[in-house]
Amino acid sequence: MKLQADGDLAAAEARYRLVVDLGYRLTEVLPILAGLLARRDALDEAVEQWDALLAIDADHPVALHEKSLLLDRLGRSDEAVACLERSCRAAPDDAIAANNYAVMLAREGRTMDALTEWRRALAVQPDNIQLRHQMRRLCTEQVPFWHIPMMNDTRRNDAFEAAIEVAIASRGPNARVLDIGTGSGLLSMMAARAGAESVVACEAVPIIADMARQIVAANGFADKIDVFAKPSTYLEVGVELEAPADILVSEILSSDLLTEAVLDTFEDAHRRLLKDDAIVIPRAASAIGCLVESDVLKDYVFVDQVSGFDLSRFGDFAAMKLPIHGTMTDWRRLSADIELVRVDLTQKRHESDLQVLSVPVVADGVATGIVQWMQIDLAEGISFDNHPDGYSDGGWLQILHNFPQPIQVRAGEVLDLAVGHDRITLIVQPAPKVALTAVSQAA
Ligand SMILES: C[S@@+](CC[C@H](N)C(=O)[O-])C[C@H]1O[C@@H](n2cnc3c(N)ncnc32)[C@H](O)[C@@H]1O
């Protein structure tokens, strides 16, 4: 120990080995020797020392914990996880082991198990900032920030609830509802409150599904709503759903309309999970936009001369769309509002689409691109939009679909755009001079 304290680690290691060979105070010396070996990256040899200790005491929590960390460094992650699980079982109050175990589980994609470990550790050490930070880190990686502003978007919520009430009134008290992408469980609870007989809710992100289950139970709807932690494509009639649903409610529209795979999801639901005449909420959605000039946005998407150098080629890598806060970003409209794309969600099949759209220019300026928002058709006479002139309080943003280059335009001219979608993203570009034919892309 003196040699070790003086920094002569090689000599100390040789002496510790001697002591181990003599079998003297093994339970104290083996951990020291393992630590020295790990310090000089002799990881396999360090594992051997911990194994020697585990041969004496198979449930030694420190040996299991330290061995697990070494196995992890050696890339033997499955063994590391198993070893750390044993350590946590042997010492349930060890918050550091629980934290390390949770980190490993999260890394392996076992997010629900990781969350359970962090909750268990926090019950032991409620003031442990590390634990709380790691748990929040996992949650925020899994749960996008827009969930909360979306839930607080009263106008959105009221529009969905009105459409749900109309649908249930028309189908009667035996209505069976399917809620795809339930999030907090909000739309399912609206359906239950409106008198649905039963609601099957699914949520692809397991920790969100777990939270929805808790919220549904806390609000007294556990007997009406079943929450399944799986994507809708994994649901089956006869398993999660007793029968095809009468009503589909699903809010999986992204700010740019299609990116959350709404077309694939609705088509799959129509094909397998819904009655033929099911009511679908929303029943259609449109991307609306206008031509804009913006000094602020132009610096996000175009580059030219910088510090006397020509960097314009880097513009090839510019984002093709940029989420913006329409009410907070400085831009000036150069056209009226125009419908870019409309998807009818009652349809059983959608093809990709590309057309020329002629946009009358109403003001002189340098067009940066199209600012786009959404209009959602929920039911007869019930709609919602996040028009940038009035929408500043929800989860949806507006999207700038920027052009490859700024375009000088004059009032009275017409700018031809190529507009459509490839089923998952919107296409909004200046049209080439040659005529466009619609392209079809496989789903
Ligand atoms: C925009 S949020 C809406 C949440 C809730 N329905 C609401 O309106 O408050 C969409 C949720 O759907 C989930 N999701 C998207 N597609 C899904 C699918 N095909 N199956 C299950 N969950 C899905 C996402 O993980 C996300 O939590």
Short mmCIF file of C-alpha atoms and ligand atoms in Angstrom, two decimals:
data_model
loop_
_atom_site.label_atom_id
_atom_site.label_comp_id
_atom_site.label_asym_id
_atom_site.label_seq_id
_atom_site.Cartn_x
_atom_site.Cartn_y
_atom_site.Cartn_z
CA MET A 1 0.00 0.00 0.00
CA LYS A 2 2.97 2.29 0.68
CA LEU A 3 4.29 1.56 -2.82
CA GLN A 4 0.89 2.33 -4.25
CA ALA A 5 0.64 5.57 -2.26
CA ASP A 6 4.11 6.56 -3.59
CA GLY A 7 2.93 6.00 -7.16
CA ASP A 8 5.05 2.90 -7.85
CA LEU A 9 2.10 0.98 -9.23
CA ALA A 10 4.06 -1.82 -10.93
CA ALA A 11 5.82 -2.72 -7.67
CA ALA A 12 2.57 -2.44 -5.72
CA GLU A 13 0.81 -4.72 -8.18
CA ALA A 14 3.56 -7.36 -7.83
CA ARG A 15 3.20 -7.27 -4.01
CA TYR A 16 -0.57 -7.48 -4.13
CA ARG A 17 -0.30 -10.53 -6.39
CA LEU A 18 2.00 -12.11 -3.84
CA VAL A 19 -0.48 -11.45 -1.07
CA VAL A 20 -3.30 -12.92 -3.19
CA ASP A 21 -1.19 -16.02 -3.92
CA LEU A 22 -0.80 -16.43 -0.17
CA GLY A 23 -4.59 -16.22 0.20
CA TYR A 24 -4.28 -13.42 2.77
CA ARG A 25 -7.27 -11.03 3.34
CA LEU A 26 -8.51 -11.85 -0.17
CA THR A 27 -11.81 -9.97 0.05
CA GLU A 28 -9.89 -6.76 0.73
CA VAL A 29 -6.89 -7.27 -1.56
CA LEU A 30 -8.66 -8.56 -4.68
CA PRO A 31 -10.64 -5.31 -5.18
CA ILE A 32 -7.44 -3.24 -4.81
CA LEU A 33 -5.58 -5.40 -7.30
CA ALA A 34 -8.53 -5.30 -9.73
CA GLY A 35 -8.56 -1.50 -9.43
CA LEU A 36 -4.81 -1.25 -10.19
CA LEU A 37 -5.15 -3.53 -13.21
CA ALA A 38 -8.11 -1.56 -14.55
CA ARG A 39 -6.09 1.65 -14.15
CA ARG A 40 -3.41 0.33 -16.47
CA ASP A 41 -6.10 -0.94 -18.88
CA ALA A 42 -5.42 -4.62 -18.14
CA LEU A 43 -9.17 -5.13 -18.25
CA ASP A 44 -9.30 -8.92 -18.71
CA GLU A 45 -6.92 -9.42 -15.79
CA ALA A 46 -9.03 -7.05 -13.66
CA VAL A 47 -12.11 -9.11 -14.48
CA GLU A 48 -10.22 -12.20 -13.31
CA GLN A 49 -9.67 -10.60 -9.87
CA TRP A 50 -13.38 -9.78 -9.55
CA ASP A 51 -14.20 -13.35 -10.61
CA ALA A 52 -11.88 -14.62 -7.91
CA LEU A 53 -13.80 -12.54 -5.37
CA LEU A 54 -17.14 -13.75 -6.78
CA ALA A 55 -15.90 -17.33 -6.35
CA ILE A 56 -15.73 -16.54 -2.64
CA ASP A 57 -18.96 -14.51 -2.49
CA ALA A 58 -21.19 -15.02 -5.55
CA ASP A 59 -23.47 -12.07 -4.72
CA HIS A 60 -20.77 -9.56 -3.81
CA PRO A 61 -22.53 -6.38 -5.06
CA VAL A 62 -19.35 -4.33 -5.55
CA ALA A 63 -17.63 -7.17 -7.43
CA LEU A 64 -20.66 -7.57 -9.68
CA HIS A 65 -20.91 -3.80 -10.23
CA GLU A 66 -17.22 -3.28 -11.02
CA LYS A 67 -17.00 -6.41 -13.17
CA SER A 68 -20.00 -5.18 -15.12
CA LEU A 69 -18.34 -1.83 -15.85
CA LEU A 70 -15.21 -3.65 -17.06
CA LEU A 71 -17.24 -5.99 -19.26
CA ASP A 72 -18.91 -2.93 -20.69
CA ARG A 73 -15.55 -1.35 -21.49
CA LEU A 74 -14.55 -4.65 -23.14
CA GLY A 75 -17.61 -4.39 -25.41
CA ARG A 76 -19.29 -7.42 -23.79
CA SER A 77 -22.50 -5.45 -23.23
CA ASP A 78 -24.95 -8.34 -22.77
CA GLU A 79 -22.80 -9.83 -19.99
CA ALA A 80 -22.34 -6.35 -18.50
CA VAL A 81 -26.11 -5.78 -18.29
CA ALA A 82 -26.72 -9.23 -16.75
CA CYS A 83 -23.94 -8.69 -14.20
CA LEU A 84 -25.20 -5.25 -13.18
CA GLU A 85 -28.72 -6.59 -12.83
CA ARG A 86 -27.38 -9.12 -10.31
CA SER A 87 -25.55 -6.34 -8.48
CA CYS A 88 -28.76 -4.30 -8.22
CA ARG A 89 -30.62 -7.31 -6.89
CA ALA A 90 -27.89 -7.89 -4.31
CA ALA A 91 -27.85 -4.22 -3.22
CA PRO A 92 -31.24 -2.68 -4.03
CA ASP A 93 -30.40 0.55 -2.20
CA ASP A 94 -27.24 1.28 -4.20
CA ALA A 95 -28.34 4.28 -6.26
CA ILE A 96 -25.07 4.45 -8.25
CA ALA A 97 -25.44 0.85 -9.40
CA ALA A 98 -29.09 1.50 -10.26
CA ASN A 99 -28.09 4.59 -12.23
CA ASN A 100 -25.38 2.72 -14.16
CA TYR A 101 -27.79 -0.15 -14.81
CA ALA A 102 -30.43 2.28 -16.10
CA VAL A 103 -27.89 3.98 -18.38
CA MET A 104 -26.96 0.57 -19.86
CA LEU A 105 -30.62 -0.40 -20.30
CA ALA A 106 -31.42 2.91 -22.00
CA ARG A 107 -28.48 2.42 -24.34
CA GLU A 108 -29.77 -1.08 -25.20
CA GLY A 109 -33.13 0.49 -26.12
CA ARG A 110 -34.88 -0.96 -23.04
CA THR A 111 -36.29 2.46 -22.15
CA MET A 112 -39.17 1.30 -19.96
CA ASP A 113 -36.82 -0.89 -17.89
CA ALA A 114 -34.38 2.04 -17.60
CA LEU A 115 -37.13 4.33 -16.40
CA THR A 116 -38.22 1.76 -13.81
CA GLU A 117 -34.65 1.57 -12.49
CA TRP A 118 -34.33 5.34 -12.23
CA ARG A 119 -37.68 5.60 -10.47
CA ARG A 120 -36.59 2.87 -8.04
CA ALA A 121 -33.29 4.65 -7.38
CA LEU A 122 -35.03 7.99 -6.89
CA ALA A 123 -37.35 6.43 -4.34
CA VAL A 124 -34.19 5.62 -2.36
CA GLN A 125 -32.44 8.94 -3.02
CA PRO A 126 -35.07 11.53 -3.99
CA ASP A 127 -32.57 14.41 -3.91
CA ASN A 128 -29.98 12.78 -6.17
CA ILE A 129 -29.50 15.31 -9.00
CA GLN A 130 -27.54 12.85 -11.17
CA LEU A 131 -30.38 10.33 -11.13
CA ARG A 132 -33.00 12.95 -11.82
CA HIS A 133 -30.92 14.46 -14.64
CA GLN A 134 -30.29 11.09 -16.33
CA MET A 135 -33.96 10.15 -16.08
CA ARG A 136 -35.08 13.48 -17.55
CA ARG A 137 -32.47 13.13 -20.28
CA LEU A 138 -33.94 9.80 -21.34
CA CYS A 139 -37.49 11.14 -21.21
CA THR A 140 -36.73 14.22 -23.27
CA GLU A 141 -34.87 12.11 -25.83
CA GLN A 142 -37.98 9.95 -26.17
CA VAL A 143 -40.67 12.60 -25.90
CA PRO A 144 -40.40 15.58 -28.26
CA PHE A 145 -40.86 18.99 -26.63
CA TRP A 146 -43.95 19.84 -28.70
CA HIS A 147 -46.16 17.43 -26.74
CA ILE A 148 -46.77 19.97 -23.96
CA PRO A 149 -47.58 23.04 -26.11
CA MET A 150 -49.75 20.72 -28.23
CA MET A 151 -51.71 19.61 -25.15
CA ASN A 152 -52.14 23.23 -24.10
CA ASP A 153 -53.49 24.19 -27.53
CA THR A 154 -57.10 24.72 -26.48
CA ARG A 155 -58.29 25.59 -29.98
CA ARG A 156 -56.90 22.32 -31.35
CA ASN A 157 -58.29 20.29 -28.45
CA ASP A 158 -61.75 21.84 -28.72
CA ALA A 159 -61.90 21.20 -32.47
CA PHE A 160 -60.98 17.53 -32.01
CA GLU A 161 -63.44 17.12 -29.15
CA ALA A 162 -66.27 18.67 -31.18
CA ALA A 163 -65.58 16.25 -34.05
CA ILE A 164 -65.35 13.27 -31.67
CA GLU A 165 -68.69 14.20 -30.07
CA VAL A 166 -70.41 14.46 -33.46
CA ALA A 167 -68.99 11.07 -34.53
CA ILE A 168 -70.08 9.31 -31.35
CA ALA A 169 -73.51 10.89 -31.44
CA SER A 170 -73.94 9.61 -34.98
CA ARG A 171 -72.74 6.05 -34.21
CA GLY A 172 -74.56 5.73 -30.88
CA PRO A 173 -73.54 4.28 -27.54
CA ASN A 174 -72.08 1.10 -29.04
CA ALA A 175 -69.40 3.05 -30.85
CA ARG A 176 -65.95 1.48 -30.70
CA VAL A 177 -63.12 3.97 -31.12
CA LEU A 178 -59.53 3.47 -32.22
CA ASP A 179 -57.06 6.20 -31.20
CA ILE A 180 -53.77 5.93 -33.08
CA GLY A 181 -50.90 7.80 -31.41
CA THR A 182 -52.62 8.53 -28.16
CA GLY A 183 -49.79 10.53 -26.52
CA SER A 184 -51.18 11.60 -23.14
CA GLY A 185 -54.45 9.72 -23.82
CA LEU A 186 -56.30 13.01 -24.34
CA LEU A 187 -58.34 12.14 -27.44
CA SER A 188 -59.20 8.69 -26.03
CA MET A 189 -60.54 10.28 -22.87
CA MET A 190 -62.56 12.74 -24.95
CA ALA A 191 -64.08 9.76 -26.79
CA ALA A 192 -64.84 7.93 -23.54
CA ARG A 193 -66.35 11.09 -22.05
CA ALA A 194 -68.51 11.51 -25.16
CA GLY A 195 -69.98 8.06 -24.54
CA ALA A 196 -67.92 5.61 -26.62
CA GLU A 197 -68.48 2.02 -25.54
CA SER A 198 -64.79 1.23 -25.68
CA VAL A 199 -61.58 2.84 -26.87
CA VAL A 200 -58.47 1.04 -28.05
CA ALA A 201 -55.52 3.43 -27.88
CA CYS A 202 -52.05 2.74 -29.15
CA GLU A 203 -48.80 4.64 -28.73
CA ALA A 204 -45.55 3.72 -30.41
CA VAL A 205 -43.25 5.18 -27.74
CA PRO A 206 -43.38 2.85 -24.71
CA ILE A 207 -42.68 5.44 -22.02
CA ILE A 208 -45.42 7.67 -23.45
CA ALA A 209 -47.84 4.72 -23.55
CA ASP A 210 -47.02 3.96 -19.92
CA MET A 211 -47.75 7.58 -19.02
CA ALA A 212 -51.04 7.51 -20.98
CA ARG A 213 -52.09 4.42 -19.03
CA GLN A 214 -51.40 6.22 -15.74
CA ILE A 215 -53.27 9.35 -16.88
CA VAL A 216 -56.26 7.36 -18.13
CA ALA A 217 -56.47 5.49 -14.81
CA ALA A 218 -56.06 8.67 -12.75
CA ASN A 219 -58.94 10.25 -14.66
CA GLY A 220 -61.19 7.25 -14.02
CA PHE A 221 -61.36 5.84 -17.56
CA ALA A 222 -59.32 2.65 -17.14
CA ASP A 223 -62.40 0.47 -17.65
CA LYS A 224 -63.19 2.09 -21.02
CA ILE A 225 -59.77 2.69 -22.54
CA ASP A 226 -57.10 0.08 -23.26
CA VAL A 227 -53.69 1.55 -24.03
CA PHE A 228 -51.26 -0.59 -26.03
CA ALA A 229 -47.59 0.29 -26.23
CA LYS A 230 -47.12 -0.48 -29.90
CA PRO A 231 -47.38 1.13 -33.33
CA SER A 232 -50.80 0.81 -34.95
CA THR A 233 -49.29 -1.45 -37.61
CA TYR A 234 -48.81 -4.09 -34.88
CA LEU A 235 -52.46 -4.01 -33.75
CA GLU A 236 -54.77 -6.81 -34.83
CA VAL A 237 -58.50 -7.31 -34.85
CA GLY A 238 -59.18 -10.29 -32.59
CA VAL A 239 -56.20 -9.45 -30.41
CA GLU A 240 -56.11 -5.82 -29.23
CA LEU A 241 -59.36 -4.85 -30.98
CA GLU A 242 -62.40 -7.05 -30.44
CA ALA A 243 -63.84 -5.94 -33.78
CA PRO A 244 -63.01 -3.36 -36.47
CA ALA A 245 -63.53 0.15 -35.07
CA ASP A 246 -66.47 2.43 -35.93
CA ILE A 247 -64.43 5.58 -35.46
CA LEU A 248 -60.76 6.38 -35.97
CA VAL A 249 -59.34 9.38 -34.21
CA SER A 250 -55.69 10.07 -34.82
CA GLU A 251 -53.67 13.22 -34.56
CA ILE A 252 -50.36 12.30 -36.15
CA LEU A 253 -49.99 15.34 -38.36
CA SER A 254 -46.57 16.96 -38.33
CA SER A 255 -46.06 20.66 -39.03
CA ASP A 256 -45.28 19.74 -42.63
CA LEU A 257 -48.33 17.50 -42.77
CA LEU A 258 -46.96 14.10 -43.76
CA THR A 259 -43.69 13.37 -41.98
CA GLU A 260 -45.26 11.33 -39.18
CA ALA A 261 -46.25 8.72 -41.81
CA VAL A 262 -49.91 9.70 -41.68
CA LEU A 263 -50.66 8.23 -45.13
CA ASP A 264 -49.14 4.80 -44.40
CA THR A 265 -50.81 4.72 -40.98
CA PHE A 266 -54.30 5.67 -42.18
CA GLU A 267 -54.09 3.30 -45.16
CA ASP A 268 -53.10 0.44 -42.88
CA ALA A 269 -55.94 1.29 -40.47
CA HIS A 270 -58.48 1.37 -43.33
CA ARG A 271 -57.19 -1.97 -44.63
CA ARG A 272 -57.16 -3.90 -41.33
CA LEU A 273 -58.56 -2.09 -38.32
CA LEU A 274 -61.65 -0.11 -39.34
CA LYS A 275 -65.16 -0.86 -40.50
CA ASP A 276 -65.70 -0.02 -44.15
CA ASP A 277 -67.90 2.95 -43.28
CA ALA A 278 -65.83 4.08 -40.28
CA ILE A 279 -65.78 7.77 -39.42
CA VAL A 280 -62.26 9.10 -39.71
CA ILE A 281 -61.05 12.11 -37.68
CA PRO A 282 -59.49 14.09 -39.25
CA ARG A 283 -61.05 13.33 -42.60
CA ALA A 284 -58.68 15.54 -44.64
CA ALA A 285 -55.72 17.85 -44.23
CA SER A 286 -54.19 20.51 -46.43
CA ALA A 287 -50.87 22.28 -46.62
CA ILE A 288 -51.48 25.97 -47.30
CA GLY A 289 -48.75 28.49 -47.99
CA CYS A 290 -47.68 31.78 -49.44
CA LEU A 291 -44.63 33.14 -51.22
CA VAL A 292 -42.37 35.10 -48.86
CA GLU A 293 -39.41 37.43 -48.71
CA SER A 294 -37.36 37.41 -45.52
CA ASP A 295 -33.96 38.87 -44.68
CA VAL A 296 -33.85 36.75 -41.54
CA LEU A 297 -34.69 33.45 -43.23
CA LYS A 298 -32.49 34.08 -46.25
CA ASP A 299 -29.40 33.85 -44.01
CA TYR A 300 -30.56 30.42 -42.83
CA VAL A 301 -30.82 28.93 -46.29
CA PHE A 302 -28.57 30.79 -48.72
CA VAL A 303 -24.82 31.37 -48.62
CA ASP A 304 -22.66 33.31 -51.05
CA GLN A 305 -19.61 35.52 -50.31
CA VAL A 306 -18.21 35.07 -46.79
CA SER A 307 -15.12 36.96 -45.53
CA GLY A 308 -14.10 37.53 -49.15
CA PHE A 309 -14.46 33.86 -50.13
CA ASP A 310 -17.01 32.27 -52.43
CA LEU A 311 -18.84 29.63 -50.34
CA SER A 312 -21.90 29.53 -52.58
CA ARG A 313 -21.40 25.84 -53.47
CA PHE A 314 -22.19 24.95 -49.85
CA GLY A 315 -25.74 26.05 -50.64
CA ASP A 316 -26.22 22.56 -52.15
CA PHE A 317 -26.40 21.34 -48.55
CA ALA A 318 -28.91 23.91 -47.35
CA ALA A 319 -31.90 22.54 -45.46
CA MET A 320 -34.82 21.99 -47.82
CA LYS A 321 -37.28 23.02 -45.16
CA LEU A 322 -36.97 24.98 -41.97
CA PRO A 323 -39.38 24.98 -39.05
CA ILE A 324 -40.16 28.58 -38.14
CA HIS A 325 -42.39 30.41 -35.72
CA GLY A 326 -44.56 32.32 -38.17
CA THR A 327 -45.67 34.99 -35.72
CA MET A 328 -42.17 35.61 -34.39
CA THR A 329 -40.14 35.46 -37.60
CA ASP A 330 -39.80 38.55 -39.75
CA TRP A 331 -41.12 37.84 -43.26
CA ARG A 332 -43.22 39.61 -45.87
CA ARG A 333 -45.80 37.90 -48.05
CA LEU A 334 -45.44 38.16 -51.83
CA SER A 335 -48.58 36.16 -52.74
CA ALA A 336 -52.02 35.34 -51.41
CA ASP A 337 -52.55 32.08 -49.47
CA ILE A 338 -52.69 29.06 -51.75
CA GLU A 339 -53.48 25.39 -51.16
CA LEU A 340 -50.34 23.38 -51.95
CA VAL A 341 -51.43 19.83 -51.19
CA ARG A 342 -54.63 18.25 -49.87
CA VAL A 343 -54.88 14.67 -48.61
CA ASP A 344 -58.25 12.99 -48.21
CA LEU A 345 -57.78 10.69 -45.24
CA THR A 346 -60.98 8.77 -45.89
CA GLN A 347 -59.33 7.40 -49.05
CA LYS A 348 -57.97 3.87 -48.81
CA ARG A 349 -54.92 4.52 -50.96
CA HIS A 350 -52.76 7.53 -51.83
CA GLU A 351 -50.31 7.98 -54.65
CA SER A 352 -47.41 10.37 -54.60
CA ASP A 353 -48.18 13.52 -56.56
CA LEU A 354 -46.37 16.32 -58.39
CA GLN A 355 -48.00 19.16 -60.30
CA VAL A 356 -47.31 22.66 -61.54
CA LEU A 357 -48.96 25.34 -59.46
CA SER A 358 -49.00 28.88 -60.85
CA VAL A 359 -48.69 31.43 -58.06
CA PRO A 360 -49.74 35.02 -58.85
CA VAL A 361 -47.18 37.41 -57.30
CA VAL A 362 -48.80 40.38 -55.51
CA ALA A 363 -45.74 42.37 -54.41
CA ASP A 364 -42.20 43.04 -55.70
CA GLY A 365 -39.49 41.27 -53.75
CA VAL A 366 -36.85 38.56 -53.52
CA ALA A 367 -38.62 35.28 -52.82
CA THR A 368 -36.91 33.07 -50.23
CA GLY A 369 -39.46 30.27 -50.52
CA ILE A 370 -42.92 29.29 -49.37
CA VAL A 371 -44.06 29.54 -45.75
CA GLN A 372 -46.49 26.66 -45.16
CA TRP A 373 -49.02 25.80 -42.47
CA MET A 374 -51.91 23.36 -42.12
CA GLN A 375 -55.64 23.26 -42.36
CA ILE A 376 -57.30 20.21 -40.86
CA ASP A 377 -60.82 19.14 -41.80
CA LEU A 378 -62.16 17.27 -38.77
CA ALA A 379 -65.85 16.87 -39.57
CA GLU A 380 -68.67 18.75 -41.33
CA GLY A 381 -68.19 22.39 -40.32
CA ILE A 382 -65.33 21.64 -37.89
CA SER A 383 -61.81 22.57 -38.90
CA PHE A 384 -58.57 23.82 -37.48
CA ASP A 385 -55.64 25.72 -38.94
CA ASN A 386 -52.36 27.11 -37.69
CA HIS A 387 -52.37 30.13 -39.99
CA PRO A 388 -49.27 32.16 -39.07
CA ASP A 389 -51.26 35.39 -38.70
CA GLY A 390 -53.10 34.05 -35.66
CA TYR A 391 -51.39 30.96 -34.29
CA SER A 392 -48.75 31.48 -31.66
CA ASP A 393 -49.72 29.11 -28.88
CA GLY A 394 -49.61 25.52 -30.06
CA GLY A 395 -47.26 22.64 -30.81
CA TRP A 396 -47.24 23.08 -34.56
CA LEU A 397 -44.78 25.41 -36.23
CA GLN A 398 -44.90 26.83 -39.73
CA ILE A 399 -42.42 25.53 -42.29
CA LEU A 400 -40.28 27.46 -44.73
CA HIS A 401 -39.84 25.43 -47.93
CA ASN A 402 -36.88 27.36 -49.23
CA PHE A 403 -35.92 27.63 -52.87
CA PRO A 404 -32.43 26.53 -54.03
CA GLN A 405 -31.71 30.20 -54.83
CA PRO A 406 -33.49 33.47 -54.05
CA ILE A 407 -35.82 34.49 -56.88
CA GLN A 408 -36.49 38.12 -57.87
CA VAL A 409 -40.25 38.51 -58.49
CA ARG A 410 -42.53 41.42 -59.47
CA ALA A 411 -46.19 42.10 -58.73
CA GLY A 412 -48.38 40.87 -61.58
CA GLU A 413 -46.00 38.07 -62.59
CA VAL A 414 -46.84 34.40 -62.13
CA LEU A 415 -44.31 32.07 -60.52
CA ASP A 416 -44.66 28.40 -61.47
CA LEU A 417 -43.97 25.98 -58.63
CA ALA A 418 -43.60 22.20 -58.69
CA VAL A 419 -45.77 21.12 -55.78
CA GLY A 420 -46.74 17.70 -54.44
CA HIS A 421 -45.53 14.98 -52.10
CA ASP A 422 -43.72 11.66 -52.08
CA ARG A 423 -46.16 10.34 -49.43
CA ILE A 424 -43.85 11.26 -46.56
CA THR A 425 -42.58 14.78 -47.38
CA LEU A 426 -43.96 17.77 -49.23
CA ILE A 427 -42.27 18.86 -52.44
CA VAL A 428 -42.28 22.63 -53.01
CA GLN A 429 -39.80 23.90 -55.58
CA PRO A 430 -39.66 26.39 -58.45
CA ALA A 431 -40.87 24.50 -61.52
CA PRO A 432 -38.26 23.83 -64.21
CA LYS A 433 -39.00 25.47 -67.55
CA VAL A 434 -39.77 22.09 -69.19
CA ALA A 435 -43.29 20.74 -68.54
CA LEU A 436 -43.66 18.56 -65.47
CA THR A 437 -45.28 15.18 -65.48
CA ALA A 438 -46.46 13.75 -62.21
CA VAL A 439 -44.04 11.17 -60.84
CA SER A 440 -45.12 8.16 -58.85
CA GLN A 441 -42.95 6.83 -56.07
CA ALA A 442 -43.46 3.53 -54.30
CA ALA A 443 -44.60 3.81 -50.68
C1 LIG B 1 -48.92 14.55 -32.33
S1 LIG B 1 -48.96 13.38 -31.04
C2 LIG B 1 -50.68 13.39 -30.60
C3 LIG B 1 -50.96 12.89 -29.20
C4 LIG B 1 -52.43 12.88 -28.82
N1 LIG B 1 -53.19 12.05 -29.72
C5 LIG B 1 -53.02 14.27 -28.81
O1 LIG B 1 -53.65 14.63 -29.81
O2 LIG B 1 -52.86 14.98 -27.85
C6 LIG B 1 -48.78 11.90 -31.93
C7 LIG B 1 -48.35 10.68 -31.12
O3 LIG B 1 -48.57 9.55 -31.95
C8 LIG B 1 -47.54 8.62 -31.81
N2 LIG B 1 -47.59 7.85 -33.07
C9 LIG B 1 -47.36 8.31 -34.33
N3 LIG B 1 -47.64 7.36 -35.23
C10 LIG B 1 -48.07 6.28 -34.54
C11 LIG B 1 -48.54 4.99 -34.92
N4 LIG B 1 -48.61 4.63 -36.21
N5 LIG B 1 -48.88 4.12 -33.95
C12 LIG B 1 -48.80 4.47 -32.65
N6 LIG B 1 -48.37 5.68 -32.24
C13 LIG B 1 -48.03 6.59 -33.16
C14 LIG B 1 -46.32 9.47 -31.55
O4 LIG B 1 -45.33 8.75 -30.82
C15 LIG B 1 -46.90 10.63 -30.72
O5 LIG B 1 -46.82 10.34 -29.35
#
